[in-house]
Amino acid sequence: MIGIKMFLLIIFMIPVYALLIYGIKDPEDMATFGERWKYRENIYPTEDYIKYIKISSIITTIIITLILIFTILSWFNE
């Protein structure tokens, strides 16, 4: 039963980690992700917003990883 839980957790977390890594690697594109269709011209986010996207992606990645580790460890302690 633990194996099925871990498998589902990993499968559902792959897109979340993909978006977070994309936010770390290319924060400018992540800042305009899903918003470009609204504008005729190219939009460029400010440097502060790019920095905010990068830092929040890093912090969220760390927090989610810690939550996943503690969740998996709690499953093994049952």
mmCIF file with all atom_site columns, C-alpha atoms in Angstrom:
data_model
loop_
_atom_site.group_PDB
_atom_site.id
_atom_site.type_symbol
_atom_site.label_atom_id
_atom_site.label_alt_id
_atom_site.label_comp_id
_atom_site.label_asym_id
_atom_site.label_entity_id
_atom_site.label_seq_id
_atom_site.pdbx_PDB_ins_code
_atom_site.Cartn_x
_atom_site.Cartn_y
_atom_site.Cartn_z
_atom_site.occupancy
_atom_site.B_iso_or_equiv
_atom_site.pdbx_formal_charge
_atom_site.auth_seq_id
_atom_site.auth_comp_id
_atom_site.auth_asym_id
_atom_site.auth_atom_id
_atom_site.pdbx_PDB_model_num
ATOM 1  C CA . MET A 1 1  ? 0.000  0.000  0.000   1.00 0.00 ? 1  MET A CA 1
ATOM 2  C CA . ILE A 1 2  ? 2.891  2.375  0.709   1.00 0.00 ? 2  ILE A CA 1
ATOM 3  C CA . GLY A 1 3  ? 4.251  1.741  -2.768  1.00 0.00 ? 3  GLY A CA 1
ATOM 4  C CA . ILE A 1 4  ? 0.992  2.828  -4.401  1.00 0.00 ? 4  ILE A CA 1
ATOM 5  C CA . LYS A 1 5  ? 0.873  6.005  -2.290  1.00 0.00 ? 5  LYS A CA 1
ATOM 6  C CA . MET A 1 6  ? 4.465  6.860  -3.164  1.00 0.00 ? 6  MET A CA 1
ATOM 7  C CA . PHE A 1 7  ? 3.891  6.179  -6.861  1.00 0.00 ? 7  PHE A CA 1
ATOM 8  C CA . LEU A 1 8  ? 0.822  8.433  -6.978  1.00 0.00 ? 8  LEU A CA 1
ATOM 9  C CA . LEU A 1 9  ? 2.578  11.135 -5.009  1.00 0.00 ? 9  LEU A CA 1
ATOM 10 C CA . ILE A 1 10 ? 5.537  11.116 -7.378  1.00 0.00 ? 10 ILE A CA 1
ATOM 11 C CA . ILE A 1 11 ? 3.310  11.131 -10.461 1.00 0.00 ? 11 ILE A CA 1
ATOM 12 C CA . PHE A 1 12 ? 1.298  14.103 -9.190  1.00 0.00 ? 12 PHE A CA 1
ATOM 13 C CA . MET A 1 13 ? 4.389  16.047 -8.098  1.00 0.00 ? 13 MET A CA 1
ATOM 14 C CA . ILE A 1 14 ? 6.222  15.817 -11.444 1.00 0.00 ? 14 ILE A CA 1
ATOM 15 C CA . PRO A 1 15 ? 4.312  18.753 -13.038 1.00 0.00 ? 15 PRO A CA 1
ATOM 16 C CA . VAL A 1 16 ? 4.670  20.832 -9.870  1.00 0.00 ? 16 VAL A CA 1
ATOM 17 C CA . TYR A 1 17 ? 8.435  20.352 -9.808  1.00 0.00 ? 17 TYR A CA 1
ATOM 18 C CA . ALA A 1 18 ? 8.619  20.975 -13.566 1.00 0.00 ? 18 ALA A CA 1
ATOM 19 C CA . LEU A 1 19 ? 6.964  24.379 -13.145 1.00 0.00 ? 19 LEU A CA 1
ATOM 20 C CA . LEU A 1 20 ? 9.146  25.244 -10.165 1.00 0.00 ? 20 LEU A CA 1
ATOM 21 C CA . ILE A 1 21 ? 12.339 24.313 -12.008 1.00 0.00 ? 21 ILE A CA 1
ATOM 22 C CA . TYR A 1 22 ? 11.118 26.313 -15.000 1.00 0.00 ? 22 TYR A CA 1
ATOM 23 C CA . GLY A 1 23 ? 10.618 29.271 -12.666 1.00 0.00 ? 23 GLY A CA 1
ATOM 24 C CA . ILE A 1 24 ? 14.173 28.919 -11.386 1.00 0.00 ? 24 ILE A CA 1
ATOM 25 C CA . LYS A 1 25 ? 15.806 28.442 -14.789 1.00 0.00 ? 25 LYS A CA 1
ATOM 26 C CA . ASP A 1 26 ? 13.795 30.987 -16.784 1.00 0.00 ? 26 ASP A CA 1
ATOM 27 C CA . PRO A 1 27 ? 11.927 33.354 -14.447 1.00 0.00 ? 27 PRO A CA 1
ATOM 28 C CA . GLU A 1 28 ? 11.196 35.882 -17.203 1.00 0.00 ? 28 GLU A CA 1
ATOM 29 C CA . ASP A 1 29 ? 9.164  33.379 -19.207 1.00 0.00 ? 29 ASP A CA 1
ATOM 30 C CA . MET A 1 30 ? 7.549  32.025 -16.055 1.00 0.00 ? 30 MET A CA 1
ATOM 31 C CA . ALA A 1 31 ? 6.441  35.541 -15.092 1.00 0.00 ? 31 ALA A CA 1
ATOM 32 C CA . THR A 1 32 ? 4.485  35.791 -18.345 1.00 0.00 ? 32 THR A CA 1
ATOM 33 C CA . PHE A 1 33 ? 3.353  32.161 -18.392 1.00 0.00 ? 33 PHE A CA 1
ATOM 34 C CA . GLY A 1 34 ? -0.253 32.069 -19.527 1.00 0.00 ? 34 GLY A CA 1
ATOM 35 C CA . GLU A 1 35 ? -0.477 35.850 -19.886 1.00 0.00 ? 35 GLU A CA 1
ATOM 36 C CA . ARG A 1 36 ? 1.046  36.494 -23.318 1.00 0.00 ? 36 ARG A CA 1
ATOM 37 C CA . TRP A 1 37 ? -2.172 35.905 -25.240 1.00 0.00 ? 37 TRP A CA 1
ATOM 38 C CA . LYS A 1 38 ? -3.703 38.992 -23.652 1.00 0.00 ? 38 LYS A CA 1
ATOM 39 C CA . TYR A 1 39 ? -1.260 41.417 -25.267 1.00 0.00 ? 39 TYR A CA 1
ATOM 40 C CA . ARG A 1 40 ? -0.452 42.248 -28.876 1.00 0.00 ? 40 ARG A CA 1
ATOM 41 C CA . GLU A 1 41 ? 3.124  43.263 -28.176 1.00 0.00 ? 41 GLU A CA 1
ATOM 42 C CA . ASN A 1 42 ? 5.776  41.469 -26.172 1.00 0.00 ? 42 ASN A CA 1
ATOM 43 C CA . ILE A 1 43 ? 5.606  42.204 -22.475 1.00 0.00 ? 43 ILE A CA 1
ATOM 44 C CA . TYR A 1 44 ? 8.651  42.340 -20.251 1.00 0.00 ? 44 TYR A CA 1
ATOM 45 C CA . PRO A 1 45 ? 8.418  41.977 -16.464 1.00 0.00 ? 45 PRO A CA 1
ATOM 46 C CA . THR A 1 46 ? 10.516 44.189 -14.211 1.00 0.00 ? 46 THR A CA 1
ATOM 47 C CA . GLU A 1 47 ? 13.779 42.995 -12.703 1.00 0.00 ? 47 GLU A CA 1
ATOM 48 C CA . ASP A 1 48 ? 12.255 42.991 -9.217  1.00 0.00 ? 48 ASP A CA 1
ATOM 49 C CA . TYR A 1 49 ? 9.419  40.740 -10.358 1.00 0.00 ? 49 TYR A CA 1
ATOM 50 C CA . ILE A 1 50 ? 11.862 38.367 -12.064 1.00 0.00 ? 50 ILE A CA 1
ATOM 51 C CA . LYS A 1 51 ? 13.874 38.198 -8.840  1.00 0.00 ? 51 LYS A CA 1
ATOM 52 C CA . TYR A 1 52 ? 10.653 37.567 -6.885  1.00 0.00 ? 52 TYR A CA 1
ATOM 53 C CA . ILE A 1 53 ? 9.667  34.686 -9.183  1.00 0.00 ? 53 ILE A CA 1
ATOM 54 C CA . LYS A 1 54 ? 13.115 33.092 -8.863  1.00 0.00 ? 54 LYS A CA 1
ATOM 55 C CA . ILE A 1 55 ? 13.302 33.393 -5.073  1.00 0.00 ? 55 ILE A CA 1
ATOM 56 C CA . SER A 1 56 ? 9.741  32.194 -4.531  1.00 0.00 ? 56 SER A CA 1
ATOM 57 C CA . SER A 1 57 ? 10.368 29.199 -6.817  1.00 0.00 ? 57 SER A CA 1
ATOM 58 C CA . ILE A 1 58 ? 13.472 28.238 -4.850  1.00 0.00 ? 58 ILE A CA 1
ATOM 59 C CA . ILE A 1 59 ? 11.737 28.616 -1.478  1.00 0.00 ? 59 ILE A CA 1
ATOM 60 C CA . THR A 1 60 ? 8.661  26.692 -2.647  1.00 0.00 ? 60 THR A CA 1
ATOM 61 C CA . THR A 1 61 ? 10.849 23.889 -4.009  1.00 0.00 ? 61 THR A CA 1
ATOM 62 C CA . ILE A 1 62 ? 12.614 23.555 -0.659  1.00 0.00 ? 62 ILE A CA 1
ATOM 63 C CA . ILE A 1 63 ? 9.365  23.603 1.333   1.00 0.00 ? 63 ILE A CA 1
ATOM 64 C CA . ILE A 1 64 ? 7.605  21.071 -0.905  1.00 0.00 ? 64 ILE A CA 1
ATOM 65 C CA . THR A 1 65 ? 10.637 18.778 -0.804  1.00 0.00 ? 65 THR A CA 1
ATOM 66 C CA . LEU A 1 66 ? 10.703 18.873 2.990   1.00 0.00 ? 66 LEU A CA 1
ATOM 67 C CA . ILE A 1 67 ? 6.969  18.185 3.165   1.00 0.00 ? 67 ILE A CA 1
ATOM 68 C CA . LEU A 1 68 ? 7.369  15.228 0.811   1.00 0.00 ? 68 LEU A CA 1
ATOM 69 C CA . ILE A 1 69 ? 10.254 13.804 2.811   1.00 0.00 ? 69 ILE A CA 1
ATOM 70 C CA . PHE A 1 70 ? 8.361  14.062 6.099   1.00 0.00 ? 70 PHE A CA 1
ATOM 71 C CA . THR A 1 71 ? 5.222  12.591 4.513   1.00 0.00 ? 71 THR A CA 1
ATOM 72 C CA . ILE A 1 72 ? 7.092  9.586  3.142   1.00 0.00 ? 72 ILE A CA 1
ATOM 73 C CA . LEU A 1 73 ? 8.899  9.083  6.457   1.00 0.00 ? 73 LEU A CA 1
ATOM 74 C CA . SER A 1 74 ? 5.604  9.168  8.331   1.00 0.00 ? 74 SER A CA 1
ATOM 75 C CA . TRP A 1 75 ? 4.236  6.458  6.017   1.00 0.00 ? 75 TRP A CA 1
ATOM 76 C CA . PHE A 1 76 ? 7.143  4.207  6.920   1.00 0.00 ? 76 PHE A CA 1
ATOM 77 C CA . ASN A 1 77 ? 6.668  4.799  10.647  1.00 0.00 ? 77 ASN A CA 1
ATOM 78 C CA . GLU A 1 78 ? 3.065  3.578  10.623  1.00 0.00 ? 78 GLU A CA 1
#
